[in-house]
Amino acid sequence: MEHNLRGCGILNDTRYPPIHRGTFSRYFVSSDDRLLEYDIDSILFEERSPYQKVQVVHSKSLGNMLVLDDLQNISEADLIYTETLMLRGKEDYKDKEIVILGERPLLVHF
């Protein structure tokens, strides 16, 4: 098999970047099964709740990022998108304590 791979040039291919190793993983699988690499330089918070694994990590390019069950959810770079959805400046969120992200089917019941 190695002979066949060598004949195709696969063993000499340099187009794939090296895998970075460290004290925490920089790699996450997306909801559509793609492997994504982020420039994460620290884990700010990590805890297992009764419902899911919760992490807040820091990315050099995206800022702080919320990761739930190893899926990237939202980051500071998404602020303009989030503010647009929340109707920032049009809605009054004073004294509000809960935010529900991405659960449109749930909102049908309210």
XYZ file of N, CA and C in Angstrom:
330
model
N 0.826 -1.184 0.000
C 0.000 0.000 0.000
C 0.877 1.257 0.000
N 1.963 1.221 0.806
C 2.847 2.390 0.843
C 3.406 2.685 -0.545
N 3.693 1.625 -1.310
C 4.199 1.803 -2.667
C 3.170 2.545 -3.520
N 1.893 2.176 -3.386
C 0.833 2.848 -4.149
C 0.696 4.312 -3.737
N 0.780 4.572 -2.431
C 0.680 5.951 -1.951
C 1.864 6.786 -2.435
N 3.052 6.184 -2.399
C 4.245 6.898 -2.847
C 4.133 7.216 -4.341
N 3.576 6.305 -5.106
C 3.398 6.519 -6.538
C 2.456 7.676 -6.843
N 1.524 7.914 -5.967
C 0.581 9.030 -6.142
C 1.150 10.344 -5.619
N 2.274 10.285 -4.950
C 2.872 11.489 -4.381
C 2.276 11.899 -3.050
N 1.451 11.048 -2.465
C 0.775 11.403 -1.218
C 1.753 11.525 -0.063
N 2.757 10.669 -0.006
C 3.693 10.711 1.114
C 4.605 11.931 1.059
N 4.695 12.581 -0.088
C 5.543 13.762 -0.235
C 4.738 15.055 -0.237
N 3.456 14.980 -0.029
C 2.577 16.152 -0.097
C 2.822 17.071 1.097
N 3.011 18.347 0.845
C 3.262 19.317 1.918
C 2.144 20.351 2.030
N 1.003 20.091 1.421
C -0.085 21.067 1.448
C -0.858 21.059 2.756
N -0.709 20.048 3.565
C -1.457 19.961 4.813
C -0.653 20.598 5.941
N -1.269 21.489 6.696
C -0.527 22.140 7.783
C -0.245 21.158 8.914
N 0.792 21.434 9.696
C 1.088 20.549 10.829
C 0.029 20.680 11.917
N -0.136 19.634 12.689
C -1.061 19.667 13.821
C -0.335 20.308 14.995
N -0.959 21.310 15.596
C -0.375 21.991 16.755
C -0.761 21.239 18.018
N 0.197 20.972 18.841
C -0.055 20.288 20.103
C 0.215 21.253 21.248
N -0.457 21.033 22.373
C -0.246 21.901 23.520
C -1.062 21.425 24.701
N -1.238 22.292 25.680
C -1.964 21.916 26.894
C -3.469 21.847 26.671
N -3.959 22.433 25.574
C -5.377 22.349 25.225
C -5.494 22.285 23.707
N -6.599 21.770 23.239
C -6.800 21.594 21.805
C -7.239 22.889 21.143
N -6.700 23.156 19.976
C -7.099 24.298 19.160
C -8.100 23.877 18.088
N -8.465 22.607 18.081
C -9.288 22.052 17.012
C -10.684 21.721 17.519
N -11.681 22.053 16.709
C -13.068 21.750 17.023
C -13.729 21.207 15.766
N -14.672 20.311 15.959
C -15.455 19.791 14.842
C -16.710 20.643 14.739
N -17.026 21.084 13.528
C -18.218 21.907 13.328
C -19.457 21.024 13.309
N -20.620 21.650 13.338
C -21.868 20.881 13.338
C -22.057 20.109 12.038
N -21.346 20.498 10.977
C -21.413 19.747 9.720
C -20.141 18.916 9.500
N -19.479 18.551 10.616
C -18.353 17.613 10.645
C -17.080 18.091 9.941
N -16.875 19.391 9.844
C -15.597 19.911 9.351
C -14.669 20.121 10.542
N -13.382 19.948 10.340
C -12.396 20.188 11.390
C -11.937 21.638 11.281
N -12.120 22.398 12.364
C -11.768 23.816 12.377
C -10.636 24.052 13.371
N -9.676 24.865 12.973
C -8.582 25.242 13.869
C -8.733 26.717 14.223
N -8.691 27.020 15.512
C -8.769 28.397 15.988
C -7.442 28.768 16.635
N -7.154 30.049 16.678
C -5.912 30.526 17.287
C -6.108 30.767 18.786
N -6.530 29.731 19.481
C -6.816 29.816 20.917
C -5.505 29.867 21.691
N -5.425 30.846 22.599
C -4.213 30.954 23.403
C -4.453 30.697 24.888
N -5.724 30.611 25.314
C -5.982 30.281 26.719
C -7.428 29.839 26.922
N -7.622 29.044 27.958
C -8.965 28.658 28.388
C -9.286 29.509 29.607
N -10.332 30.326 29.508
C -10.695 31.234 30.590
C -11.613 30.578 31.608
N -12.453 29.662 31.145
C -13.418 28.989 32.024
C -13.715 27.628 31.432
N -13.825 26.626 32.301
C -14.194 25.282 31.844
C -14.889 24.560 32.988
N -16.094 24.090 32.728
C -16.853 23.372 33.754
C -17.862 22.456 33.077
N -18.142 21.367 33.737
C -19.156 20.426 33.259
C -20.406 20.662 34.080
N -21.483 21.140 33.438
C -22.761 21.313 34.129
C -23.520 19.995 34.032
N -24.659 19.870 34.705
C -25.449 18.648 34.550
C -25.948 18.447 33.113
N -25.875 19.486 32.300
C -26.453 19.432 30.961
C -25.431 19.425 29.836
N -24.291 20.081 30.033
C -23.318 20.180 28.952
C -21.955 20.635 29.469
N -20.948 20.470 28.619
C -19.607 20.976 28.907
C -19.562 22.435 28.449
N -19.173 23.327 29.349
C -19.146 24.762 29.056
C -17.701 25.246 29.116
N -17.278 25.943 28.073
C -15.946 26.534 28.045
C -16.042 27.966 27.523
N -15.204 28.824 28.057
C -14.963 30.139 27.470
C -13.473 30.169 27.189
N -13.131 30.325 25.920
C -11.732 30.334 25.510
C -11.414 31.688 24.884
N -10.135 32.009 24.813
C -9.733 33.262 24.174
C -9.021 32.954 22.868
N -9.471 33.612 21.815
C -8.864 33.498 20.498
C -8.242 34.847 20.145
N -7.057 34.826 19.561
C -6.391 36.079 19.198
C -7.195 36.871 18.172
N -7.860 36.185 17.257
C -8.593 36.889 16.199
C -10.076 37.079 16.498
N -10.685 36.212 17.314
C -12.126 36.289 17.571
C -12.474 36.834 18.948
N -11.503 36.998 19.826
C -11.776 37.434 21.194
C -12.260 36.258 22.029
N -13.041 36.533 23.063
C -13.583 35.462 23.904
C -14.645 34.698 23.130
N -14.648 33.377 23.303
C -15.525 32.515 22.520
C -16.197 31.503 23.443
N -17.513 31.357 23.309
C -18.281 30.374 24.069
C -18.283 29.057 23.311
N -17.891 27.984 24.000
C -17.849 26.645 23.409
C -18.716 25.740 24.272
N -19.738 25.136 23.671
C -20.640 24.230 24.387
C -20.520 22.841 23.792
N -20.202 21.861 24.625
C -20.017 20.476 24.176
C -19.061 20.398 22.989
N -17.964 21.147 23.077
C -16.909 21.173 22.063
C -17.360 21.726 20.716
N -18.461 22.468 20.680
C -18.910 23.152 19.466
C -18.842 24.656 19.706
N -18.134 25.377 18.827
C -18.021 26.823 18.944
C -19.390 27.434 18.696
N -19.852 28.290 19.623
C -21.184 28.875 19.522
C -21.176 30.341 19.137
N -20.476 31.157 19.895
C -20.508 32.596 19.660
C -19.217 33.200 20.183
N -18.782 34.276 19.555
C -17.571 34.956 20.011
C -17.790 36.459 19.978
N -16.833 37.176 20.533
C -16.923 38.637 20.519
C -16.930 39.183 19.098
N -16.345 38.457 18.161
C -16.350 38.894 16.767
C -17.751 38.845 16.166
N -18.664 38.120 16.795
C -20.046 38.018 16.322
C -20.929 39.137 16.865
N -20.345 40.139 17.513
C -21.118 41.162 18.207
C -22.105 41.888 17.297
N -21.701 42.299 16.108
C -22.607 43.043 15.234
C -23.796 42.178 14.827
N -23.551 40.902 14.564
C -24.623 39.967 14.219
C -25.580 39.802 15.400
N -25.014 39.618 16.600
C -25.823 39.436 17.805
C -26.654 40.675 18.107
N -26.043 41.847 18.016
C -26.775 43.083 18.290
C -27.897 43.303 17.284
N -27.689 42.909 16.059
C -28.738 43.033 15.046
C -29.916 42.135 15.389
N -29.645 40.893 15.795
C -30.720 39.972 16.167
C -31.467 40.421 17.414
N -30.744 41.058 18.342
C -31.349 41.486 19.608
C -32.062 42.832 19.489
N -32.024 43.435 18.297
C -32.616 44.760 18.091
C -32.040 45.765 19.080
N -30.725 45.770 19.192
C -30.025 46.663 20.123
C -30.469 48.106 19.899
N -30.841 48.772 20.958
C -31.304 50.146 20.881
C -32.806 50.265 20.707
N -33.460 49.167 20.297
C -34.914 49.178 20.110
C -35.628 48.420 21.220
N -34.937 47.460 21.828
C -35.504 46.671 22.923
C -34.855 47.087 24.235
N -35.610 47.025 25.319
C -35.083 47.352 26.643
C -34.808 46.047 27.395
N -33.536 45.762 27.641
C -33.148 44.526 28.324
C -32.797 44.765 29.789
N -33.195 45.905 30.323
C -32.908 46.221 31.720
C -33.568 45.185 32.632
N -32.822 44.723 33.633
C -33.271 43.739 34.624
C -33.565 42.361 34.028
N -33.102 42.089 32.831
C -33.254 40.764 32.227
C -32.071 39.905 32.655
N -32.298 38.619 32.896
C -31.244 37.748 33.405
C -30.946 36.546 32.523
N -31.764 36.276 31.528
C -31.602 35.061 30.735
C -31.498 35.421 29.261
N -30.595 34.740 28.568
C -30.519 34.874 27.123
C -30.599 33.467 26.527
N -31.409 33.302 25.499
C -31.542 32.025 24.800
C -31.018 32.247 23.391
N -29.971 31.517 23.027
C -29.344 31.678 21.726
C -29.681 30.506 20.819
N -30.159 30.794 19.634
C -30.330 29.779 18.612
C -31.421 28.760 18.853
N -32.445 29.090 19.577
C -33.523 28.136 19.858
C -34.855 28.625 19.303
N -34.904 28.883 18.018
C -36.128 29.376 17.387
C -37.325 28.458 17.635
N -37.203 27.109 17.541
C -38.364 26.245 17.822
C -38.892 26.411 19.241
N -38.008 26.706 20.192
C -38.425 26.904 21.571
C -39.284 28.156 21.707
N -38.948 29.198 20.965
C -39.655 30.471 21.080
C -41.091 30.393 20.573
N -41.417 29.400 19.787
C -42.787 29.224 19.298
C -43.749 29.022 20.459
N -43.262 28.463 21.564
C -44.114 28.146 22.708
C -44.327 29.326 23.641
N -43.690 30.469 23.375
C -43.817 31.623 24.266
C -44.652 32.713 23.654
